[in-house]
Amino acid sequence: MAASGRTKRDDWLDAGLEILAGHGAPAVTIERLTERLGLTKGSFYHHFGGMAGYKTALLAHFEEVCTTRLIDLAERDPDASPMARLERLMELVVSDADHGPELEVAVRAWAQQDAEARALQERVDRARVGYLRALWLDHSGDAEAAERIANLFYLITIGGSHIIPPLPAPDLRGVFELGIRLAAQEGTPS
């Protein structure tokens, strides 16, 4: 294991996410991975057993770095208000240069063609919307509004990555900030 706590297995998975984001799921091949990393096929097989094992690990890695890690970072200060956690999450999503909109688009395209990728995408979507819903519910106490607001914020995130070209980070940040202000006005008792 490297001094940073990373393993060669992590390197394989990170390289897979880069190839996936840049070229799509069909481009994620053993040959491309070994070429990119300068490692042997033997090392690949040692870590994953084959492409089926790698695909499963790659999807789990995507979920970890692009969902679980971000939620964990947003929750780092358990005493922070729900709005502070939401703003922290927004900033994490907007500033995640290593996992940009191209990766989200590539995984969603893969999910249209592959049952395992689809199951992962559905689980990721549920987790992300569920977290947003829980934050807004904690903020407002209104379950119906929490559902609508969670969907609004998630649609902003996904829509911002699917337009061509993707919405630049400063513009996405501005849309999120506007969404938060508008949602906060809706959640204010009359």
PDB file of C-alpha atoms in Angstrom:
ATOM      1  CA  MET A   1       0.000   0.000   0.000  1.00  0.00           C
ATOM      2  CA  ALA A   2       1.295   3.436  -0.871  1.00  0.00           C
ATOM      3  CA  ALA A   3       2.104   5.969   1.830  1.00  0.00           C
ATOM      4  CA  SER A   4      -1.094   7.871   1.031  1.00  0.00           C
ATOM      5  CA  GLY A   5      -3.170   4.806   1.938  1.00  0.00           C
ATOM      6  CA  ARG A   6      -3.921   4.128  -1.745  1.00  0.00           C
ATOM      7  CA  THR A   7      -3.485   0.715  -3.260  1.00  0.00           C
ATOM      8  CA  LYS A   8      -2.752  -0.479  -6.777  1.00  0.00           C
ATOM      9  CA  ARG A   9      -6.390  -1.624  -6.762  1.00  0.00           C
ATOM     10  CA  ASP A  10      -7.430   2.019  -6.251  1.00  0.00           C
ATOM     11  CA  ASP A  11      -5.197   3.012  -9.170  1.00  0.00           C
ATOM     12  CA  TRP A  12      -6.944   0.480 -11.425  1.00  0.00           C
ATOM     13  CA  LEU A  13     -10.360   1.801 -10.386  1.00  0.00           C
ATOM     14  CA  ASP A  14      -9.441   5.478 -10.722  1.00  0.00           C
ATOM     15  CA  ALA A  15      -8.026   4.787 -14.188  1.00  0.00           C
ATOM     16  CA  GLY A  16     -11.271   3.045 -15.091  1.00  0.00           C
ATOM     17  CA  LEU A  17     -13.309   6.072 -14.030  1.00  0.00           C
ATOM     18  CA  GLU A  18     -11.054   8.324 -16.141  1.00  0.00           C
ATOM     19  CA  ILE A  19     -11.440   6.106 -19.204  1.00  0.00           C
ATOM     20  CA  LEU A  20     -15.180   5.791 -18.602  1.00  0.00           C
ATOM     21  CA  ALA A  21     -15.577   9.570 -18.345  1.00  0.00           C
ATOM     22  CA  GLY A  22     -13.473  10.235 -21.421  1.00  0.00           C
ATOM     23  CA  HIS A  23     -14.529   7.461 -23.757  1.00  0.00           C
ATOM     24  CA  GLY A  24     -17.534   5.555 -22.354  1.00  0.00           C
ATOM     25  CA  ALA A  25     -18.006   2.058 -20.983  1.00  0.00           C
ATOM     26  CA  PRO A  26     -16.958   0.132 -24.133  1.00  0.00           C
ATOM     27  CA  ALA A  27     -13.510   1.770 -23.900  1.00  0.00           C
ATOM     28  CA  VAL A  28     -12.839   0.353 -20.433  1.00  0.00           C
ATOM     29  CA  THR A  29     -10.698  -2.600 -21.481  1.00  0.00           C
ATOM     30  CA  ILE A  30      -7.833  -4.482 -19.875  1.00  0.00           C
ATOM     31  CA  GLU A  31      -5.550  -3.287 -22.662  1.00  0.00           C
ATOM     32  CA  ARG A  32      -6.420   0.376 -22.128  1.00  0.00           C
ATOM     33  CA  LEU A  33      -6.074   0.047 -18.369  1.00  0.00           C
ATOM     34  CA  THR A  34      -2.673  -1.694 -18.509  1.00  0.00           C
ATOM     35  CA  GLU A  35      -1.423   0.835 -21.044  1.00  0.00           C
ATOM     36  CA  ARG A  36      -2.591   3.794 -18.958  1.00  0.00           C
ATOM     37  CA  LEU A  37      -1.104   2.453 -15.717  1.00  0.00           C
ATOM     38  CA  GLY A  38       1.982   0.737 -17.074  1.00  0.00           C
ATOM     39  CA  LEU A  39       0.987  -2.396 -15.170  1.00  0.00           C
ATOM     40  CA  THR A  40       0.603  -5.991 -16.288  1.00  0.00           C
ATOM     41  CA  LYS A  41      -2.474  -8.018 -17.057  1.00  0.00           C
ATOM     42  CA  GLY A  42      -1.335 -10.316 -14.259  1.00  0.00           C
ATOM     43  CA  SER A  43      -1.733  -7.466 -11.780  1.00  0.00           C
ATOM     44  CA  PHE A  44      -5.198  -6.777 -13.153  1.00  0.00           C
ATOM     45  CA  TYR A  45      -6.263 -10.421 -12.788  1.00  0.00           C
ATOM     46  CA  HIS A  46      -4.720 -10.562  -9.320  1.00  0.00           C
ATOM     47  CA  HIS A  47      -6.938  -7.711  -8.134  1.00  0.00           C
ATOM     48  CA  PHE A  48     -10.171  -8.423 -10.024  1.00  0.00           C
ATOM     49  CA  GLY A  49     -10.142 -11.949 -11.437  1.00  0.00           C
ATOM     50  CA  GLY A  50     -11.401 -10.672 -14.794  1.00  0.00           C
ATOM     51  CA  MET A  51     -13.550  -8.003 -16.426  1.00  0.00           C
ATOM     52  CA  ALA A  52     -16.744  -9.067 -14.644  1.00  0.00           C
ATOM     53  CA  GLY A  53     -15.091  -8.583 -11.245  1.00  0.00           C
ATOM     54  CA  TYR A  54     -13.555  -5.318 -12.401  1.00  0.00           C
ATOM     55  CA  LYS A  55     -16.892  -3.974 -13.660  1.00  0.00           C
ATOM     56  CA  THR A  56     -18.525  -4.712 -10.305  1.00  0.00           C
ATOM     57  CA  ALA A  57     -15.639  -3.086  -8.441  1.00  0.00           C
ATOM     58  CA  LEU A  58     -15.644  -0.065 -10.779  1.00  0.00           C
ATOM     59  CA  LEU A  59     -19.340   0.554 -10.232  1.00  0.00           C
ATOM     60  CA  ALA A  60     -18.897   0.261  -6.455  1.00  0.00           C
ATOM     61  CA  HIS A  61     -15.939   2.665  -6.669  1.00  0.00           C
ATOM     62  CA  PHE A  62     -18.071   5.174  -8.581  1.00  0.00           C
ATOM     63  CA  GLU A  63     -20.730   4.940  -5.873  1.00  0.00           C
ATOM     64  CA  GLU A  64     -18.140   5.405  -3.138  1.00  0.00           C
ATOM     65  CA  VAL A  65     -16.294   8.390  -4.582  1.00  0.00           C
ATOM     66  CA  CYS A  66     -19.230  10.167  -6.215  1.00  0.00           C
ATOM     67  CA  THR A  67     -21.939   9.589  -3.602  1.00  0.00           C
ATOM     68  CA  THR A  68     -20.927   8.050  -0.273  1.00  0.00           C
ATOM     69  CA  ARG A  69     -17.749  10.147   0.070  1.00  0.00           C
ATOM     70  CA  LEU A  70     -19.585  13.391  -0.705  1.00  0.00           C
ATOM     71  CA  ILE A  71     -22.365  12.669   1.785  1.00  0.00           C
ATOM     72  CA  ASP A  72     -19.801  11.709   4.426  1.00  0.00           C
ATOM     73  CA  LEU A  73     -17.922  14.965   3.831  1.00  0.00           C
ATOM     74  CA  ALA A  74     -21.152  16.988   4.012  1.00  0.00           C
ATOM     75  CA  GLU A  75     -21.918  15.261   7.321  1.00  0.00           C
ATOM     76  CA  ARG A  76     -18.434  15.837   8.725  1.00  0.00           C
ATOM     77  CA  ASP A  77     -19.773  18.399  11.215  1.00  0.00           C
ATOM     78  CA  PRO A  78     -22.813  16.694  12.771  1.00  0.00           C
ATOM     79  CA  ASP A  79     -23.722  19.900  14.615  1.00  0.00           C
ATOM     80  CA  ALA A  80     -23.985  21.915  11.398  1.00  0.00           C
ATOM     81  CA  SER A  81     -27.463  23.042  10.409  1.00  0.00           C
ATOM     82  CA  PRO A  82     -29.193  21.229   7.555  1.00  0.00           C
ATOM     83  CA  MET A  83     -28.707  24.312   5.376  1.00  0.00           C
ATOM     84  CA  ALA A  84     -24.989  24.410   6.174  1.00  0.00           C
ATOM     85  CA  ARG A  85     -24.698  20.726   5.220  1.00  0.00           C
ATOM     86  CA  LEU A  86     -26.668  21.348   2.016  1.00  0.00           C
ATOM     87  CA  GLU A  87     -24.408  24.264   1.105  1.00  0.00           C
ATOM     88  CA  ARG A  88     -21.344  22.122   1.895  1.00  0.00           C
ATOM     89  CA  LEU A  89     -22.696  19.345  -0.343  1.00  0.00           C
ATOM     90  CA  MET A  90     -23.384  21.847  -3.121  1.00  0.00           C
ATOM     91  CA  GLU A  91     -19.808  23.115  -2.898  1.00  0.00           C
ATOM     92  CA  LEU A  92     -18.406  19.565  -2.928  1.00  0.00           C
ATOM     93  CA  VAL A  93     -20.435  18.638  -6.004  1.00  0.00           C
ATOM     94  CA  VAL A  94     -19.537  21.804  -7.881  1.00  0.00           C
ATOM     95  CA  SER A  95     -15.820  21.660  -7.051  1.00  0.00           C
ATOM     96  CA  ASP A  96     -15.208  17.917  -7.590  1.00  0.00           C
ATOM     97  CA  ALA A  97     -12.759  18.349 -10.481  1.00  0.00           C
ATOM     98  CA  ASP A  98     -11.723  14.676 -10.424  1.00  0.00           C
ATOM     99  CA  HIS A  99     -15.263  13.428 -11.104  1.00  0.00           C
ATOM    100  CA  GLY A 100     -16.907  15.901 -13.413  1.00  0.00           C
ATOM    101  CA  PRO A 101     -20.115  15.836 -15.400  1.00  0.00           C
ATOM    102  CA  GLU A 102     -18.636  13.591 -18.096  1.00  0.00           C
ATOM    103  CA  LEU A 103     -18.443  10.729 -15.599  1.00  0.00           C
ATOM    104  CA  GLU A 104     -22.086  11.139 -14.579  1.00  0.00           C
ATOM    105  CA  VAL A 105     -23.149  11.127 -18.236  1.00  0.00           C
ATOM    106  CA  ALA A 106     -21.001   8.060 -19.000  1.00  0.00           C
ATOM    107  CA  VAL A 107     -22.386   6.043 -16.088  1.00  0.00           C
ATOM    108  CA  ARG A 108     -25.958   6.935 -17.028  1.00  0.00           C
ATOM    109  CA  ALA A 109     -25.289   5.912 -20.644  1.00  0.00           C
ATOM    110  CA  TRP A 110     -23.790   2.643 -19.407  1.00  0.00           C
ATOM    111  CA  ALA A 111     -26.876   2.089 -17.243  1.00  0.00           C
ATOM    112  CA  GLN A 112     -29.020   2.189 -20.391  1.00  0.00           C
ATOM    113  CA  GLN A 113     -27.125  -0.799 -21.779  1.00  0.00           C
ATOM    114  CA  ASP A 114     -26.191  -2.900 -18.753  1.00  0.00           C
ATOM    115  CA  ALA A 115     -28.368  -4.306 -15.953  1.00  0.00           C
ATOM    116  CA  GLU A 116     -25.638  -4.141 -13.295  1.00  0.00           C
ATOM    117  CA  ALA A 117     -24.854  -0.511 -14.143  1.00  0.00           C
ATOM    118  CA  ARG A 118     -28.585   0.273 -14.123  1.00  0.00           C
ATOM    119  CA  ALA A 119     -29.043  -1.245 -10.659  1.00  0.00           C
ATOM    120  CA  LEU A 120     -26.103   0.793  -9.399  1.00  0.00           C
ATOM    121  CA  GLN A 121     -27.460   3.998 -10.965  1.00  0.00           C
ATOM    122  CA  GLU A 122     -30.870   3.448  -9.382  1.00  0.00           C
ATOM    123  CA  ARG A 123     -29.243   2.870  -5.975  1.00  0.00           C
ATOM    124  CA  VAL A 124     -27.070   5.982  -6.344  1.00  0.00           C
ATOM    125  CA  ASP A 125     -30.050   8.106  -7.395  1.00  0.00           C
ATOM    126  CA  ARG A 126     -32.101   6.863  -4.411  1.00  0.00           C
ATOM    127  CA  ALA A 127     -29.240   7.571  -2.001  1.00  0.00           C
ATOM    128  CA  ARG A 128     -28.608  11.061  -3.343  1.00  0.00           C
ATOM    129  CA  VAL A 129     -32.267  12.103  -3.430  1.00  0.00           C
ATOM    130  CA  GLY A 130     -32.818  10.468  -0.046  1.00  0.00           C
ATOM    131  CA  TYR A 131     -29.996  12.483   1.483  1.00  0.00           C
ATOM    132  CA  LEU A 132     -31.295  15.726  -0.016  1.00  0.00           C
ATOM    133  CA  ARG A 133     -34.806  14.885   1.200  1.00  0.00           C
ATOM    134  CA  ALA A 134     -33.535  14.191   4.721  1.00  0.00           C
ATOM    135  CA  LEU A 135     -31.638  17.493   4.813  1.00  0.00           C
ATOM    136  CA  TRP A 136     -34.657  19.497   3.691  1.00  0.00           C
ATOM    137  CA  LEU A 137     -37.000  17.632   6.022  1.00  0.00           C
ATOM    138  CA  ASP A 138     -34.628  18.348   8.909  1.00  0.00           C
ATOM    139  CA  HIS A 139     -34.600  22.004   7.834  1.00  0.00           C
ATOM    140  CA  SER A 140     -38.316  22.529   7.206  1.00  0.00           C
ATOM    141  CA  GLY A 141     -40.196  19.699   8.907  1.00  0.00           C
ATOM    142  CA  ASP A 142     -42.384  19.496   5.798  1.00  0.00           C
ATOM    143  CA  ALA A 143     -42.197  16.043   4.164  1.00  0.00           C
ATOM    144  CA  GLU A 144     -44.053  17.080   1.010  1.00  0.00           C
ATOM    145  CA  ALA A 145     -41.794  20.084   0.444  1.00  0.00           C
ATOM    146  CA  ALA A 146     -38.729  17.959   1.236  1.00  0.00           C
ATOM    147  CA  GLU A 147     -39.646  15.559  -1.569  1.00  0.00           C
ATOM    148  CA  ARG A 148     -40.122  18.375  -4.105  1.00  0.00           C
ATOM    149  CA  ILE A 149     -36.984  20.254  -3.059  1.00  0.00           C
ATOM    150  CA  ALA A 150     -34.842  17.086  -3.094  1.00  0.00           C
ATOM    151  CA  ASN A 151     -36.000  16.359  -6.636  1.00  0.00           C
ATOM    152  CA  LEU A 152     -35.382  19.972  -7.681  1.00  0.00           C
ATOM    153  CA  PHE A 153     -31.789  19.965  -6.421  1.00  0.00           C
ATOM    154  CA  TYR A 154     -31.077  16.579  -7.948  1.00  0.00           C
ATOM    155  CA  LEU A 155     -32.550  17.578 -11.293  1.00  0.00           C
ATOM    156  CA  ILE A 156     -30.319  20.669 -11.257  1.00  0.00           C
ATOM    157  CA  THR A 157     -27.286  18.456 -10.655  1.00  0.00           C
ATOM    158  CA  ILE A 158     -28.105  15.909 -13.335  1.00  0.00           C
ATOM    159  CA  GLY A 159     -29.419  18.440 -15.849  1.00  0.00           C
ATOM    160  CA  GLY A 160     -26.338  20.602 -15.437  1.00  0.00           C
ATOM    161  CA  SER A 161     -24.145  17.686 -16.444  1.00  0.00           C
ATOM    162  CA  HIS A 162     -26.281  16.572 -19.382  1.00  0.00           C
ATOM    163  CA  ILE A 163     -26.512  19.775 -21.381  1.00  0.00           C
ATOM    164  CA  ILE A 164     -23.803  20.186 -24.000  1.00  0.00           C
ATOM    165  CA  PRO A 165     -21.466  21.623 -23.028  1.00  0.00           C
ATOM    166  CA  PRO A 166     -22.040  20.895 -19.340  1.00  0.00           C
ATOM    167  CA  LEU A 167     -22.884  23.868 -17.162  1.00  0.00           C
ATOM    168  CA  PRO A 168     -19.596  25.384 -15.924  1.00  0.00           C
ATOM    169  CA  ALA A 169     -18.997  25.100 -12.172  1.00  0.00           C
ATOM    170  CA  PRO A 170     -19.584  28.816 -11.414  1.00  0.00           C
ATOM    171  CA  ASP A 171     -22.889  28.744 -13.310  1.00  0.00           C
ATOM    172  CA  LEU A 172     -23.964  25.509 -11.603  1.00  0.00           C
ATOM    173  CA  ARG A 173     -23.088  27.060  -8.233  1.00  0.00           C
ATOM    174  CA  GLY A 174     -25.253  30.088  -9.099  1.00  0.00           C
ATOM    175  CA  VAL A 175     -28.222  27.892 -10.050  1.00  0.00           C
ATOM    176  CA  PHE A 176     -27.858  25.933  -6.802  1.00  0.00           C
ATOM    177  CA  GLU A 177     -27.700  29.137  -4.767  1.00  0.00           C
ATOM    178  CA  LEU A 178     -30.811  30.437  -6.507  1.00  0.00           C
ATOM    179  CA  GLY A 179     -32.543  27.107  -5.901  1.00  0.00           C
ATOM    180  CA  ILE A 180     -31.681  27.212  -2.216  1.00  0.00           C
ATOM    181  CA  ARG A 181     -33.010  30.777  -1.881  1.00  0.00           C
ATOM    182  CA  LEU A 182     -36.237  29.939  -3.713  1.00  0.00           C
ATOM    183  CA  ALA A 183     -36.722  26.708  -1.779  1.00  0.00           C
ATOM    184  CA  ALA A 184     -36.133  28.511   1.504  1.00  0.00           C
ATOM    185  CA  GLN A 185     -38.840  31.035   0.572  1.00  0.00           C
ATOM    186  CA  GLU A 186     -41.273  28.202  -0.214  1.00  0.00           C
ATOM    187  CA  GLY A 187     -40.502  26.568   3.123  1.00  0.00           C
ATOM    188  CA  THR A 188     -41.131  29.777   5.083  1.00  0.00           C
ATOM    189  CA  PRO A 189     -44.451  29.728   6.929  1.00  0.00           C
ATOM    190  CA  SER A 190     -46.927  32.348   5.646  1.00  0.00           C
TER     191      SER A 190
END
